[in-house]
PDB file of N, CA and C in Angstrom:
ATOM      1  N   UNK A   1     -88.305  88.061  53.331  1.00  0.00           N
ATOM      2  CA  UNK A   1     -87.329  88.335  52.896  1.00  0.00           C
ATOM      3  C   UNK A   1     -86.720  89.148  51.905  1.00  0.00           C
ATOM      4  N   UNK A   2     -86.271  90.007  51.614  1.00  0.00           N
ATOM      5  CA  UNK A   2     -85.471  91.023  51.108  1.00  0.00           C
ATOM      6  C   UNK A   2     -85.010  91.500  50.340  1.00  0.00           C
ATOM      7  N   UNK A   3     -85.632  91.917  48.935  1.00  0.00           N
ATOM      8  CA  UNK A   3     -84.787  91.432  47.404  1.00  0.00           C
ATOM      9  C   UNK A   3     -85.094  93.132  46.945  1.00  0.00           C
ATOM     10  N   UNK A   4     -84.509  92.905  45.724  1.00  0.00           N
ATOM     11  CA  UNK A   4     -84.511  94.524  45.071  1.00  0.00           C
ATOM     12  C   UNK A   4     -84.303  94.464  43.536  1.00  0.00           C
ATOM     13  N   UNK A   5     -84.920  94.938  43.026  1.00  0.00           N
ATOM     14  CA  UNK A   5     -84.943  94.858  41.214  1.00  0.00           C
ATOM     15  C   UNK A   5     -83.214  94.945  41.120  1.00  0.00           C
ATOM     16  N   UNK A   6     -82.458  95.606  41.688  1.00  0.00           N
ATOM     17  CA  UNK A   6     -81.390  95.529  41.011  1.00  0.00           C
ATOM     18  C   UNK A   6     -80.162  94.497  41.749  1.00  0.00           C
ATOM     19  N   UNK A   7     -80.413  93.786  42.156  1.00  0.00           N
ATOM     20  CA  UNK A   7     -80.143  92.373  43.131  1.00  0.00           C
ATOM     21  C   UNK A   7     -80.108  91.360  41.365  1.00  0.00           C
ATOM     22  N   UNK A   8     -79.200  91.195  40.229  1.00  0.00           N
ATOM     23  CA  UNK A   8     -78.663  90.472  39.515  1.00  0.00           C
ATOM     24  C   UNK A   8     -79.636  90.429  38.406  1.00  0.00           C
ATOM     25  N   UNK A   9     -80.412  92.184  38.467  1.00  0.00           N
ATOM     26  CA  UNK A   9     -81.000  92.967  37.276  1.00  0.00           C
ATOM     27  C   UNK A   9     -82.393  92.171  37.543  1.00  0.00           C
ATOM     28  N   UNK A  10     -82.456  92.255  38.313  1.00  0.00           N
ATOM     29  CA  UNK A  10     -84.010  91.414  38.592  1.00  0.00           C
ATOM     30  C   UNK A  10     -84.077  90.067  38.749  1.00  0.00           C
ATOM     31  N   UNK A  11     -82.755  89.835  38.396  1.00  0.00           N
ATOM     32  CA  UNK A  11     -83.064  87.595  38.741  1.00  0.00           C
ATOM     33  C   UNK A  11     -83.114  87.363  40.000  1.00  0.00           C
ATOM     34  N   UNK A  12     -82.871  88.022  40.710  1.00  0.00           N
ATOM     35  CA  UNK A  12     -83.289  87.053  42.210  1.00  0.00           C
ATOM     36  C   UNK A  12     -84.815  87.007  42.459  1.00  0.00           C
ATOM     37  N   UNK A  13     -85.266  88.476  42.049  1.00  0.00           N
ATOM     38  CA  UNK A  13     -86.774  88.402  42.330  1.00  0.00           C
ATOM     39  C   UNK A  13     -87.547  87.124  41.363  1.00  0.00           C
ATOM     40  N   UNK A  14     -86.821  86.870  40.289  1.00  0.00           N
ATOM     41  CA  UNK A  14     -87.417  86.081  39.382  1.00  0.00           C
ATOM     42  C   UNK A  14     -87.238  84.660  39.635  1.00  0.00           C
ATOM     43  N   UNK A  15     -86.046  84.339  40.395  1.00  0.00           N
ATOM     44  CA  UNK A  15     -85.514  83.023  40.925  1.00  0.00           C
ATOM     45  C   UNK A  15     -86.522  82.767  42.207  1.00  0.00           C
ATOM     46  N   UNK A  16     -86.340  83.803  43.282  1.00  0.00           N
ATOM     47  CA  UNK A  16     -87.425  83.379  44.177  1.00  0.00           C
ATOM     48  C   UNK A  16     -88.986  83.182  43.979  1.00  0.00           C
ATOM     49  N   UNK A  17     -89.438  84.153  43.088  1.00  0.00           N
ATOM     50  CA  UNK A  17     -90.717  83.866  42.947  1.00  0.00           C
ATOM     51  C   UNK A  17     -90.830  82.408  42.035  1.00  0.00           C
ATOM     52  N   UNK A  18     -90.436  82.087  41.581  1.00  0.00           N
ATOM     53  CA  UNK A  18     -90.560  80.799  40.618  1.00  0.00           C
ATOM     54  C   UNK A  18     -90.495  79.530  42.161  1.00  0.00           C
ATOM     55  N   UNK A  19     -89.857  79.663  43.202  1.00  0.00           N
ATOM     56  CA  UNK A  19     -90.122  79.388  44.870  1.00  0.00           C
ATOM     57  C   UNK A  19     -90.642  79.487  46.055  1.00  0.00           C
ATOM     58  N   UNK A  20     -91.489  80.923  45.617  1.00  0.00           N
ATOM     59  CA  UNK A  20     -92.321  81.480  46.706  1.00  0.00           C
ATOM     60  C   UNK A  20     -93.834  80.046  47.491  1.00  0.00           C
ATOM     61  N   UNK A  21     -93.890  79.599  46.350  1.00  0.00           N
ATOM     62  CA  UNK A  21     -95.127  78.547  46.927  1.00  0.00           C
ATOM     63  C   UNK A  21     -95.292  77.452  47.232  1.00  0.00           C
ATOM     64  N   UNK A  22     -94.268  77.157  47.271  1.00  0.00           N
ATOM     65  CA  UNK A  22     -93.230  75.858  48.370  1.00  0.00           C
ATOM     66  C   UNK A  22     -92.613  76.086  49.831  1.00  0.00           C
ATOM     67  N   UNK A  23     -93.052  77.894  49.724  1.00  0.00           N
ATOM     68  CA  UNK A  23     -92.426  78.197  51.053  1.00  0.00           C
ATOM     69  C   UNK A  23     -93.640  78.648  51.673  1.00  0.00           C
ATOM     70  N   UNK A  24     -94.107  77.887  52.739  1.00  0.00           N
ATOM     71  CA  UNK A  24     -94.882  77.579  54.379  1.00  0.00           C
ATOM     72  C   UNK A  24     -94.193  77.591  55.345  1.00  0.00           C
ATOM     73  N   UNK A  25     -94.885  78.686  56.280  1.00  0.00           N
ATOM     74  CA  UNK A  25     -95.978  79.915  55.841  1.00  0.00           C
ATOM     75  C   UNK A  25     -95.353  80.788  54.983  1.00  0.00           C
ATOM     76  N   UNK A  26     -95.929  81.311  53.917  1.00  0.00           N
ATOM     77  CA  UNK A  26     -95.686  83.043  52.870  1.00  0.00           C
ATOM     78  C   UNK A  26     -94.297  83.753  53.606  1.00  0.00           C
ATOM     79  N   UNK A  27     -93.595  83.568  53.234  1.00  0.00           N
ATOM     80  CA  UNK A  27     -92.595  85.058  53.705  1.00  0.00           C
ATOM     81  C   UNK A  27     -92.938  86.245  53.617  1.00  0.00           C
ATOM     82  N   UNK A  28     -92.797  86.866  54.596  1.00  0.00           N
ATOM     83  CA  UNK A  28     -93.294  88.549  54.228  1.00  0.00           C
ATOM     84  C   UNK A  28     -92.160  89.051  53.346  1.00  0.00           C
ATOM     85  N   UNK A  29     -91.989  90.067  52.444  1.00  0.00           N
ATOM     86  CA  UNK A  29     -91.811  90.230  51.151  1.00  0.00           C
ATOM     87  C   UNK A  29     -91.328  91.873  50.958  1.00  0.00           C
ATOM     88  N   UNK A  30     -90.176  92.439  51.571  1.00  0.00           N
ATOM     89  CA  UNK A  30     -89.705  93.256  50.567  1.00  0.00           C
ATOM     90  C   UNK A  30     -89.055  93.271  49.862  1.00  0.00           C
ATOM     91  N   UNK A  31     -89.151  95.126  48.695  1.00  0.00           N
ATOM     92  CA  UNK A  31     -88.459  94.662  48.105  1.00  0.00           C
ATOM     93  C   UNK A  31     -87.995  96.285  47.649  1.00  0.00           C
ATOM     94  N   UNK A  32     -87.613  96.970  46.699  1.00  0.00           N
ATOM     95  CA  UNK A  32     -87.216  98.172  46.785  1.00  0.00           C
ATOM     96  C   UNK A  32     -87.439  98.819  45.072  1.00  0.00           C
ATOM     97  N   UNK A  33     -87.741 100.234  45.092  1.00  0.00           N
ATOM     98  CA  UNK A  33     -87.907 100.579  44.012  1.00  0.00           C
ATOM     99  C   UNK A  33     -86.518 100.790  43.352  1.00  0.00           C
ATOM    100  N   UNK A  34     -86.993 100.689  42.439  1.00  0.00           N
ATOM    101  CA  UNK A  34     -85.350 101.099  40.930  1.00  0.00           C
ATOM    102  C   UNK A  34     -85.805 102.281  40.855  1.00  0.00           C
ATOM    103  N   UNK A  35     -84.771 103.339  40.408  1.00  0.00           N
ATOM    104  CA  UNK A  35     -85.466 104.502  40.226  1.00  0.00           C
ATOM    105  C   UNK A  35     -84.263 105.050  39.627  1.00  0.00           C
ATOM    106  N   UNK A  36     -84.387 105.405  37.746  1.00  0.00           N
ATOM    107  CA  UNK A  36     -83.556 105.539  36.678  1.00  0.00           C
ATOM    108  C   UNK A  36     -83.331 107.642  36.792  1.00  0.00           C
ATOM    109  N   UNK A  37     -82.193 107.831  36.273  1.00  0.00           N
ATOM    110  CA  UNK A  37     -82.408 109.254  35.860  1.00  0.00           C
ATOM    111  C   UNK A  37     -83.086 109.931  35.319  1.00  0.00           C
ATOM    112  N   UNK A  38     -83.890 109.132  34.301  1.00  0.00           N
ATOM    113  CA  UNK A  38     -85.127 109.638  33.720  1.00  0.00           C
ATOM    114  C   UNK A  38     -86.500 109.682  34.097  1.00  0.00           C
ATOM    115  N   UNK A  39     -86.414 109.044  35.415  1.00  0.00           N
ATOM    116  CA  UNK A  39     -87.482 108.750  36.348  1.00  0.00           C
ATOM    117  C   UNK A  39     -87.663 110.215  36.562  1.00  0.00           C
ATOM    118  N   UNK A  40     -86.944 110.977  37.089  1.00  0.00           N
ATOM    119  CA  UNK A  40     -87.076 112.199  38.137  1.00  0.00           C
ATOM    120  C   UNK A  40     -88.022 113.357  37.498  1.00  0.00           C
ATOM    121  N   UNK A  41     -88.719 112.781  35.879  1.00  0.00           N
ATOM    122  CA  UNK A  41     -89.702 114.082  35.720  1.00  0.00           C
ATOM    123  C   UNK A  41     -91.303 113.060  36.254  1.00  0.00           C
ATOM    124  N   UNK A  42     -91.180 112.249  36.789  1.00  0.00           N
ATOM    125  CA  UNK A  42     -92.233 111.550  37.335  1.00  0.00           C
ATOM    126  C   UNK A  42     -92.162 110.175  37.693  1.00  0.00           C
ATOM    127  N   UNK A  43     -91.571 110.155  39.112  1.00  0.00           N
ATOM    128  CA  UNK A  43     -91.492 109.639  40.042  1.00  0.00           C
ATOM    129  C   UNK A  43     -92.336 109.021  40.327  1.00  0.00           C
ATOM    130  N   UNK A  44     -94.082 109.076  40.718  1.00  0.00           N
ATOM    131  CA  UNK A  44     -95.017 108.272  40.964  1.00  0.00           C
ATOM    132  C   UNK A  44     -95.401 107.583  40.207  1.00  0.00           C
ATOM    133  N   UNK A  45     -94.957 107.444  37.956  1.00  0.00           N
ATOM    134  CA  UNK A  45     -95.518 106.388  37.474  1.00  0.00           C
ATOM    135  C   UNK A  45     -94.340 105.907  38.093  1.00  0.00           C
ATOM    136  N   UNK A  46     -93.321 106.070  38.264  1.00  0.00           N
ATOM    137  CA  UNK A  46     -91.732 105.399  37.864  1.00  0.00           C
ATOM    138  C   UNK A  46     -91.667 104.359  39.839  1.00  0.00           C
ATOM    139  N   UNK A  47     -92.367 105.375  40.160  1.00  0.00           N
ATOM    140  CA  UNK A  47     -92.209 103.792  41.193  1.00  0.00           C
ATOM    141  C   UNK A  47     -93.820 103.115  40.885  1.00  0.00           C
ATOM    142  N   UNK A  48     -94.921 102.794  40.891  1.00  0.00           N
ATOM    143  CA  UNK A  48     -95.823 102.236  40.206  1.00  0.00           C
ATOM    144  C   UNK A  48     -95.466 101.219  39.302  1.00  0.00           C
ATOM    145  N   UNK A  49     -94.399 101.558  38.403  1.00  0.00           N
ATOM    146  CA  UNK A  49     -93.847 100.920  37.102  1.00  0.00           C
ATOM    147  C   UNK A  49     -93.268  99.921  37.699  1.00  0.00           C
ATOM    148  N   UNK A  50     -91.861 100.095  39.137  1.00  0.00           N
ATOM    149  CA  UNK A  50     -90.965  99.797  39.186  1.00  0.00           C
ATOM    150  C   UNK A  50     -91.733  98.068  40.473  1.00  0.00           C
ATOM    151  N   UNK A  51     -92.384  98.820  40.685  1.00  0.00           N
ATOM    152  CA  UNK A  51     -93.616  97.962  41.941  1.00  0.00           C
ATOM    153  C   UNK A  51     -94.027  96.869  41.229  1.00  0.00           C
ATOM    154  N   UNK A  52     -95.103  97.284  40.137  1.00  0.00           N
ATOM    155  CA  UNK A  52     -95.278  96.212  39.010  1.00  0.00           C
ATOM    156  C   UNK A  52     -94.497  95.516  38.644  1.00  0.00           C
ATOM    157  N   UNK A  53     -93.333  95.564  38.188  1.00  0.00           N
ATOM    158  CA  UNK A  53     -92.101  94.783  37.529  1.00  0.00           C
ATOM    159  C   UNK A  53     -92.047  93.878  38.985  1.00  0.00           C
ATOM    160  N   UNK A  54     -91.743  94.060  40.036  1.00  0.00           N
ATOM    161  CA  UNK A  54     -91.220  93.009  41.143  1.00  0.00           C
ATOM    162  C   UNK A  54     -92.273  92.515  41.479  1.00  0.00           C
ATOM    163  N   UNK A  55     -93.474  92.718  41.062  1.00  0.00           N
ATOM    164  CA  UNK A  55     -95.003  92.214  41.592  1.00  0.00           C
ATOM    165  C   UNK A  55     -95.139  90.721  40.438  1.00  0.00           C
ATOM    166  N   UNK A  56     -94.386  91.315  39.205  1.00  0.00           N
ATOM    167  CA  UNK A  56     -94.450  90.195  37.710  1.00  0.00           C
ATOM    168  C   UNK A  56     -93.592  89.147  38.058  1.00  0.00           C
ATOM    169  N   UNK A  57     -91.888  89.452  38.474  1.00  0.00           N
ATOM    170  CA  UNK A  57     -90.435  88.727  39.008  1.00  0.00           C
ATOM    171  C   UNK A  57     -91.019  87.840  39.743  1.00  0.00           C
ATOM    172  N   UNK A  58     -91.813  88.325  40.904  1.00  0.00           N
ATOM    173  CA  UNK A  58     -92.094  87.333  42.157  1.00  0.00           C
ATOM    174  C   UNK A  58     -93.414  86.351  41.773  1.00  0.00           C
ATOM    175  N   UNK A  59     -94.093  86.931  40.822  1.00  0.00           N
ATOM    176  CA  UNK A  59     -95.034  86.690  40.825  1.00  0.00           C
ATOM    177  C   UNK A  59     -96.307  86.161  41.676  1.00  0.00           C
ATOM    178  N   UNK A  60     -96.522  87.213  42.963  1.00  0.00           N
ATOM    179  CA  UNK A  60     -97.050  87.273  43.844  1.00  0.00           C
ATOM    180  C   UNK A  60     -97.573  88.419  43.434  1.00  0.00           C
ATOM    181  N   UNK A  61     -98.946  88.782  44.858  1.00  0.00           N
ATOM    182  CA  UNK A  61    -100.245  89.857  44.321  1.00  0.00           C
ATOM    183  C   UNK A  61     -99.763  90.848  45.224  1.00  0.00           C
ATOM    184  N   UNK A  62     -99.178  90.587  46.472  1.00  0.00           N
ATOM    185  CA  UNK A  62     -98.977  91.638  47.624  1.00  0.00           C
ATOM    186  C   UNK A  62     -97.015  91.904  47.655  1.00  0.00           C
ATOM    187  N   UNK A  63     -96.877  92.685  48.070  1.00  0.00           N
ATOM    188  CA  UNK A  63     -95.452  92.825  48.865  1.00  0.00           C
ATOM    189  C   UNK A  63     -95.949  93.684  49.648  1.00  0.00           C
ATOM    190  N   UNK A  64     -95.050  93.383  50.879  1.00  0.00           N
ATOM    191  CA  UNK A  64     -95.404  93.740  52.317  1.00  0.00           C
ATOM    192  C   UNK A  64     -94.548  95.291  52.857  1.00  0.00           C
ATOM    193  N   UNK A  65     -93.754  94.987  52.370  1.00  0.00           N
ATOM    194  CA  UNK A  65     -92.987  96.455  52.313  1.00  0.00           C
ATOM    195  C   UNK A  65     -91.813  96.907  51.439  1.00  0.00           C
ATOM    196  N   UNK A  66     -92.172  98.085  50.946  1.00  0.00           N
ATOM    197  CA  UNK A  66     -92.049  98.752  49.534  1.00  0.00           C
ATOM    198  C   UNK A  66     -91.253  99.728  49.989  1.00  0.00           C
ATOM    199  N   UNK A  67     -89.828 100.124  49.518  1.00  0.00           N
ATOM    200  CA  UNK A  67     -88.814 100.365  50.292  1.00  0.00           C
ATOM    201  C   UNK A  67     -88.109 101.685  48.835  1.00  0.00           C
ATOM    202  N   UNK A  68     -87.713 102.982  48.955  1.00  0.00           N
ATOM    203  CA  UNK A  68     -87.158 103.245  48.287  1.00  0.00           C
ATOM    204  C   UNK A  68     -85.535 104.176  49.205  1.00  0.00           C
ATOM    205  N   UNK A  69     -84.781 103.824  48.613  1.00  0.00           N
ATOM    206  CA  UNK A  69     -83.107 104.161  49.226  1.00  0.00           C
ATOM    207  C   UNK A  69     -82.874 104.390  47.961  1.00  0.00           C
TER     208      UNK A  69
END
C-alpha cells in the first residue's frame, strides 16, 4: 500500500489505519515524508516527526518503505 501524509491531509492514512488489522496477509506499507519550508533547518528532526505521525495515523509499529520526494 502506497500512501502519504498529503493524501487527504493525513486522512487516507487514518482511514487505512482503522482497517489494516482486518487485512490478511498484512500488506507492506510505504509512505512519504512530509517536509514544510520551515523544516529545512532541521531535516532529520522533520523526517522523524513525519514518520512518527504516519505511524500513529496508520496505527502500525513499522513502515516497510519511507520515501522522500
